[in-house]
Short mmCIF file of N, CA and C in Angstrom, two decimals:
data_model
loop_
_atom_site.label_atom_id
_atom_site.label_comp_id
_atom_site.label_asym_id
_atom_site.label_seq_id
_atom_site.Cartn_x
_atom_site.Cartn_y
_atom_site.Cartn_z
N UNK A 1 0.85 -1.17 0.00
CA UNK A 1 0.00 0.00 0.00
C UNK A 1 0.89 1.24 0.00
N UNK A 2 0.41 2.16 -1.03
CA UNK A 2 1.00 3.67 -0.97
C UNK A 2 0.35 4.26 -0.19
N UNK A 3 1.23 5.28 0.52
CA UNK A 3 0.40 6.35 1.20
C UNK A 3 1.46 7.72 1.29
N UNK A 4 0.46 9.10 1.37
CA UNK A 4 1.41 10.17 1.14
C UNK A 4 0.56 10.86 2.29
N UNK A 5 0.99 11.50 3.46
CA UNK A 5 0.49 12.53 4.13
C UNK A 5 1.25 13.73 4.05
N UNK A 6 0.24 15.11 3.52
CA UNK A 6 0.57 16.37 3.65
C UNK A 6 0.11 16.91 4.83
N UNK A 7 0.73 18.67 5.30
CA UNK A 7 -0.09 19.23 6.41
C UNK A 7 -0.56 20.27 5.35
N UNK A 8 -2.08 20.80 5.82
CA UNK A 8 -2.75 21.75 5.57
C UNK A 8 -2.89 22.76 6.27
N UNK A 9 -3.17 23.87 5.48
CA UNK A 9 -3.39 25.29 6.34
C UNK A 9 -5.06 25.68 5.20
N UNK A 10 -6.15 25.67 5.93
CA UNK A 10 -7.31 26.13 5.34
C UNK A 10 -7.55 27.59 4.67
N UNK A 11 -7.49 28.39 3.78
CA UNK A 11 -7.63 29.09 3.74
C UNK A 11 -8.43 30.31 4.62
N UNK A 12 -9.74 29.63 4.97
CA UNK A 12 -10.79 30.14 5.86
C UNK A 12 -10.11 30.12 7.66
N UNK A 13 -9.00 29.41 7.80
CA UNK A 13 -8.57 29.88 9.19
C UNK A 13 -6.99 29.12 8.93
N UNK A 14 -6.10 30.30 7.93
CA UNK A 14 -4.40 30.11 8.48
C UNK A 14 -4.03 29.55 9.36
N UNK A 15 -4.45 29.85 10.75
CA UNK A 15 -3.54 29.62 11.07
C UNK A 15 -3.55 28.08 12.33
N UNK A 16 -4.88 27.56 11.58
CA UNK A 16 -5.05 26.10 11.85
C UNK A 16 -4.72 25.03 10.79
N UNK A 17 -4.04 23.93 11.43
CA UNK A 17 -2.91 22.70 10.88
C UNK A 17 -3.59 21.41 10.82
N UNK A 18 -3.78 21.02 9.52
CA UNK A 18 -4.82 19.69 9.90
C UNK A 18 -3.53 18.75 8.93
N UNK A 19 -3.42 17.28 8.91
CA UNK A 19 -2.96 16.34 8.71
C UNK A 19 -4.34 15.78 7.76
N UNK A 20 -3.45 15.50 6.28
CA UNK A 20 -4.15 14.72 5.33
C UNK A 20 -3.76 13.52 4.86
N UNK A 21 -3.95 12.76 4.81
CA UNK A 21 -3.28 11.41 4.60
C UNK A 21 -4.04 10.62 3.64
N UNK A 22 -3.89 9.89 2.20
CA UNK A 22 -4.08 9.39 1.07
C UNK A 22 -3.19 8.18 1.02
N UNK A 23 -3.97 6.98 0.93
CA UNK A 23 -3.44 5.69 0.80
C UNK A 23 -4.58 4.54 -0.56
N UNK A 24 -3.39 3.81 -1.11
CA UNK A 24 -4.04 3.82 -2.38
C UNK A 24 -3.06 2.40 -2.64
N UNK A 25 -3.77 1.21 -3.09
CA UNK A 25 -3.25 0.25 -3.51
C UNK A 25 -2.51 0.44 -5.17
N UNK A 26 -1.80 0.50 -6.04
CA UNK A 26 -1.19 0.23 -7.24
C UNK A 26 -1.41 1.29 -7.25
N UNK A 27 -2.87 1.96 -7.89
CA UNK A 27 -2.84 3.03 -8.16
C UNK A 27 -4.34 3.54 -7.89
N UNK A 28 -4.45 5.10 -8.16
CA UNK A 28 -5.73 5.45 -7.33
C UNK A 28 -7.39 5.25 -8.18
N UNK A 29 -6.91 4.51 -9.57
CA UNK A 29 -7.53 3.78 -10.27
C UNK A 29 -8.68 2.92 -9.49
N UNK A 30 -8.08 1.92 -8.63
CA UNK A 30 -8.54 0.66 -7.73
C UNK A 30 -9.01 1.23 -6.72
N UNK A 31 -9.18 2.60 -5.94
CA UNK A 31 -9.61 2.94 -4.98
C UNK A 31 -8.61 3.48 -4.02
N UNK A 32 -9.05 4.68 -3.51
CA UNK A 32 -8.44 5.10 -2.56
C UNK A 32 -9.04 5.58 -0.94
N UNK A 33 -7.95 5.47 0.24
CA UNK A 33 -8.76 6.06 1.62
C UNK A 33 -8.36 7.53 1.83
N UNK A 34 -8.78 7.80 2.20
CA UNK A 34 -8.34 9.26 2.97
C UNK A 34 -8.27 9.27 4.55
N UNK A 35 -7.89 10.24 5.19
CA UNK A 35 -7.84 10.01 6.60
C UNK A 35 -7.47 11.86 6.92
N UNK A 36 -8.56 12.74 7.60
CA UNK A 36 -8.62 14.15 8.01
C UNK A 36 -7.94 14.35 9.19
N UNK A 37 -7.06 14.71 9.59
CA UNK A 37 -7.03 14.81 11.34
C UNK A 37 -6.34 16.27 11.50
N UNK A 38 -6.89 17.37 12.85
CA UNK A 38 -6.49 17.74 13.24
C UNK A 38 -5.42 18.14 14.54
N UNK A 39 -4.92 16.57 14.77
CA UNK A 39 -4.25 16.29 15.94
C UNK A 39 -4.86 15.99 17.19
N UNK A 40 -6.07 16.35 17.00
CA UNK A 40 -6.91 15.46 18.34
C UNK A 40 -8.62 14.89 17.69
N UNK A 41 -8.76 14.53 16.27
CA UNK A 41 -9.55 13.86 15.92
C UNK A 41 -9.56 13.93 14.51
N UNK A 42 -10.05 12.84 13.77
CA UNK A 42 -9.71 12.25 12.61
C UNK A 42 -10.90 11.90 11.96
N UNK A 43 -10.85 12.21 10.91
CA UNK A 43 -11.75 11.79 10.00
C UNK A 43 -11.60 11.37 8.70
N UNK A 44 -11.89 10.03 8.73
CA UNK A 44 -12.26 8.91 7.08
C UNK A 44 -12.63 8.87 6.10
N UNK A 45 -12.47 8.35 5.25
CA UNK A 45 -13.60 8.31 4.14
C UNK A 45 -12.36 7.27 3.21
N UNK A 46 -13.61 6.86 1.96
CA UNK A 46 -12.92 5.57 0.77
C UNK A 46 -13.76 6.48 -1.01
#
């Protein structure tokens, strides 16, 4: 499994830091997860 996590800065509030994380078998063809977190809660999705 691939996976790449960036940090974000929202436009609508600078100067809050959220963690994005993208994981993806071969390629994102076959499906991919996501994973939202701002360091004290996280949020999913496929």
């Amino acid at each position: 499994m691939e996976k790449t996590v960036n940090r974000i800065h929202p436009v609508s509030d600078p100067e809050a830091t959220y963690f994005l994380q993208v994981s993806w078998e071969k390629d994102l063809g076959t499906g991919f997860g996501i994973i939202l977190s701002d360091g004290q809660c996280a949020w999913t999705g496929t």
